[in-house]
Coordinates of C-alpha atoms in Angstrom, one line a residue:
X1 CA -5.7 41.2 55.8
X2 CA -8.0 41.8 52.9
X3 CA -9.3 38.7 50.3
X4 CA -6.6 40.2 47.7
X5 CA -3.7 40.0 50.2
X6 CA -5.1 36.7 51.5
X7 CA -5.5 35.1 47.6
X8 CA -1.9 37.3 47.2
X9 CA -0.3 34.9 49.6
X10 CA -1.9 31.4 48.8
X11 CA -0.9 32.8 45.2
X12 CA 2.7 32.3 46.3
X13 CA 2.6 29.9 48.5
X14 CA 1.1 26.7 45.9
X15 CA 3.6 28.3 42.9
X16 CA 6.4 27.2 45.7
X17 CA 4.8 23.6 46.8
X18 CA 3.8 22.6 44.1
X19 CA 6.5 24.0 41.7
X20 CA 7.9 21.3 38.8
X21 CA 4.8 18.8 40.2
X22 CA 2.9 17.9 36.5
X23 CA 0.0 17.1 38.2
X24 CA -0.4 21.0 39.2
X25 CA -1.5 23.8 37.2
X26 CA -2.6 27.4 37.7
X27 CA -4.7 28.1 34.7
X28 CA -4.7 31.8 35.9
X29 CA -3.5 33.6 39.0
X30 CA -7.7 32.9 40.9
X31 CA -7.9 29.5 38.7
X32 CA -6.4 26.0 39.3
X33 CA -6.4 22.3 38.4
X34 CA -4.8 19.2 39.9
X35 CA -4.1 16.1 39.1
X36 CA -5.5 13.3 41.2
X37 CA -2.9 9.9 40.0
X38 CA -0.8 9.1 37.5
X39 CA -1.2 9.2 33.8
X40 CA -2.8 6.3 32.7
X41 CA -4.7 5.4 35.9
X42 CA -8.2 4.6 35.1
X43 CA -9.2 5.9 38.6
X44 CA -7.3 9.1 38.0
X45 CA -9.6 12.7 38.2
X46 CA -9.2 16.3 37.7
X47 CA -10.1 19.1 39.9
X48 CA -10.3 22.4 39.0
X49 CA -10.5 25.0 41.5
X50 CA -11.5 29.0 41.1
X51 CA -11.2 31.3 43.3
X52 CA -14.2 34.2 44.0
X53 CA -13.0 37.4 44.7
X54 CA -14.1 37.2 48.4
X55 CA -12.1 34.1 48.5
X56 CA -11.2 32.7 51.3
X57 CA -14.3 33.7 53.2
X58 CA -16.9 32.9 50.7
X59 CA -16.2 29.4 49.5
X60 CA -14.3 28.9 46.1
X61 CA -16.1 27.4 42.6
X62 CA -14.8 23.4 42.4
X63 CA -15.6 21.7 38.9
X64 CA -14.6 18.7 37.3
X65 CA -15.5 19.3 34.1
X66 CA -12.3 18.8 32.4
X67 CA -12.1 16.0 29.2
X68 CA -10.2 14.5 31.1
X69 CA -13.0 13.6 33.7
X70 CA -14.9 12.1 30.3
X71 CA -14.6 8.7 31.8
X72 CA -15.8 9.6 34.9
X73 CA -19.5 8.9 35.8
X74 CA -21.8 11.9 36.2
X75 CA -22.8 10.9 39.5
X76 CA -19.3 9.3 40.7
X77 CA -18.4 13.6 39.6
X78 CA -20.8 15.0 41.9
X79 CA -20.2 12.3 44.8
X80 CA -16.9 13.8 45.0
X81 CA -17.9 17.1 44.6
X82 CA -20.3 17.0 47.2
X83 CA -16.6 15.6 49.4
X84 CA -15.0 18.5 49.0
X85 CA -17.6 20.6 49.4
X86 CA -18.5 19.6 52.7
X87 CA -14.1 20.1 53.5
X88 CA -14.8 23.9 52.1
X89 CA -17.0 24.2 54.6
X90 CA -14.5 23.5 57.2
X91 CA -12.1 25.3 56.4
X92 CA -14.3 28.1 55.3
X93 CA -12.9 31.3 56.6
X94 CA -9.0 30.0 55.6
X95 CA -6.4 29.3 52.4
X96 CA -8.2 25.7 51.4
X97 CA -6.4 25.1 47.8
X98 CA -4.2 23.2 48.9
X99 CA -5.8 21.6 51.4
X100 CA -8.4 20.7 49.4
X101 CA -5.9 19.1 47.1
X102 CA -4.1 16.9 49.4
X103 CA -7.8 16.1 50.8
X104 CA -8.6 14.2 47.6
X105 CA -5.4 12.8 47.0
X106 CA -5.8 11.2 50.3
X107 CA -9.0 9.6 50.0
X108 CA -8.6 9.3 46.3
X109 CA -9.7 5.0 46.9
X110 CA -12.9 6.5 48.5
X111 CA -13.9 8.7 46.4
X112 CA -13.9 6.0 43.3
X113 CA -14.9 2.7 44.9
X114 CA -18.0 3.0 42.8
X115 CA -16.5 4.3 39.4
X116 CA -16.3 2.1 36.2
X117 CA -15.1 4.2 33.3
X118 CA -16.5 4.4 30.7
X119 CA -15.0 3.6 27.6
X120 CA -15.8 5.6 24.9
X121 CA -13.4 3.7 22.3
X122 CA -15.4 1.4 22.5
X123 CA -19.1 3.5 21.4
X124 CA -16.8 4.7 18.6
X125 CA -15.7 1.0 17.0
X126 CA -19.9 -0.1 17.7
X127 CA -20.5 3.3 15.3
X128 CA -17.7 2.1 12.4
X129 CA -18.7 -1.7 12.9
X130 CA -22.7 -0.5 12.4
X131 CA -21.2 1.8 9.2
X132 CA -19.2 -0.7 8.0
X133 CA -21.6 -2.8 5.8
X134 CA -23.5 0.5 4.1
X135 CA -19.6 1.7 2.7
X136 CA -18.8 -1.7 1.3
X137 CA -21.1 -1.9 -1.3
X138 CA -19.1 1.7 -2.2
X139 CA -16.3 0.4 -2.8
X140 CA -17.0 -2.1 -5.3
X141 CA -18.2 0.4 -7.3
X142 CA -14.5 2.6 -7.0
X143 CA -13.4 -1.0 -8.5
X144 CA -15.4 -0.3 -11.8
X145 CA -12.2 0.6 -14.5
X146 CA -12.3 4.4 -15.8
X147 CA -14.2 4.2 -19.7
X148 CA -12.3 6.4 -22.8
X149 CA -14.3 8.3 -24.9
X150 CA -13.1 7.9 -28.3
X151 CA -12.2 11.0 -28.3
X152 CA -9.8 10.2 -25.4
X153 CA -9.0 7.1 -26.9
X154 CA -7.8 8.5 -30.6
X155 CA -5.5 11.5 -28.6
X156 CA -3.7 8.4 -26.4
X157 CA -3.0 6.6 -30.7
X158 CA -1.6 9.5 -32.2
X159 CA -0.1 9.5 -29.0
X160 CA 1.6 6.4 -29.1
X161 CA 3.6 4.0 -32.0
X162 CA 2.2 1.1 -33.2
X163 CA 3.5 -1.0 -30.6
X164 CA 1.5 0.8 -28.9
X165 CA 4.1 2.0 -26.7
X166 CA 5.0 6.0 -25.7
X167 CA 7.6 8.0 -27.8
X168 CA 11.4 8.7 -25.5
X169 CA 10.6 11.9 -23.8
X170 CA 6.4 12.2 -23.9
X171 CA 6.3 12.9 -20.2
X172 CA 9.8 14.8 -20.0
X173 CA 7.5 18.7 -20.0
X174 CA 4.3 18.8 -18.6
X175 CA 1.9 21.7 -18.0
X176 CA 0.4 22.4 -14.9
X177 CA -2.3 25.5 -14.2
X178 CA -1.7 26.6 -11.2
X179 CA -4.3 29.5 -10.0
X180 CA -5.8 30.1 -13.7
X181 CA -1.6 30.0 -14.8
X182 CA 0.0 27.8 -16.7
X183 CA 3.9 26.7 -15.5
X184 CA 5.8 24.6 -18.0
X185 CA 7.1 21.8 -15.9
X186 CA 10.7 19.5 -17.3
X187 CA 12.0 16.2 -16.0
X188 CA 15.3 16.3 -16.3
X189 CA 16.7 12.7 -17.4
X190 CA 20.1 12.9 -16.6
X191 CA 21.9 9.6 -19.1
X192 CA 25.0 8.5 -17.6
X193 CA 27.0 6.3 -20.9
X194 CA 29.3 4.2 -19.8
X195 CA 32.4 3.6 -22.0

């Protein structure tokens, strides 16, 4: 059989085996991802397998560069990939994607025994706490009351009556400028009177 026929048969088998499995993802007809472990599990990881043109006579490309694996140290990733590469060499010449995913699932605890999750939230909170003192003085400046110019005070005084109150209906019409177009906005005020 040619490599393309082997790949088509394996692709069909993978689709039927993993149908409905949320851990499996077909990225393309020659590239697949499988999540080993449950969502939320700190020891869960994602393996990506991509077939070359001559796969299965040649080894597939194994990767753990997915964002999902950001909490795993590069040493642990290299260790997992090295163990998977040994399984690839043992299965060279046969369809091995399913075998590799199952091998990773069966050996998950062994693969992740040296795993200490890298907590990115801790580093972010440290950055935030470091920057917080720098932002505190600027918030004091914002508390300062806005000062009005003489012209603004005069205009405000012209709008108010002798008691300092605005006349009824002063805000019923407003002029709004949108993209160099002036629009009159009318507020509808409904007065309900009871007899």
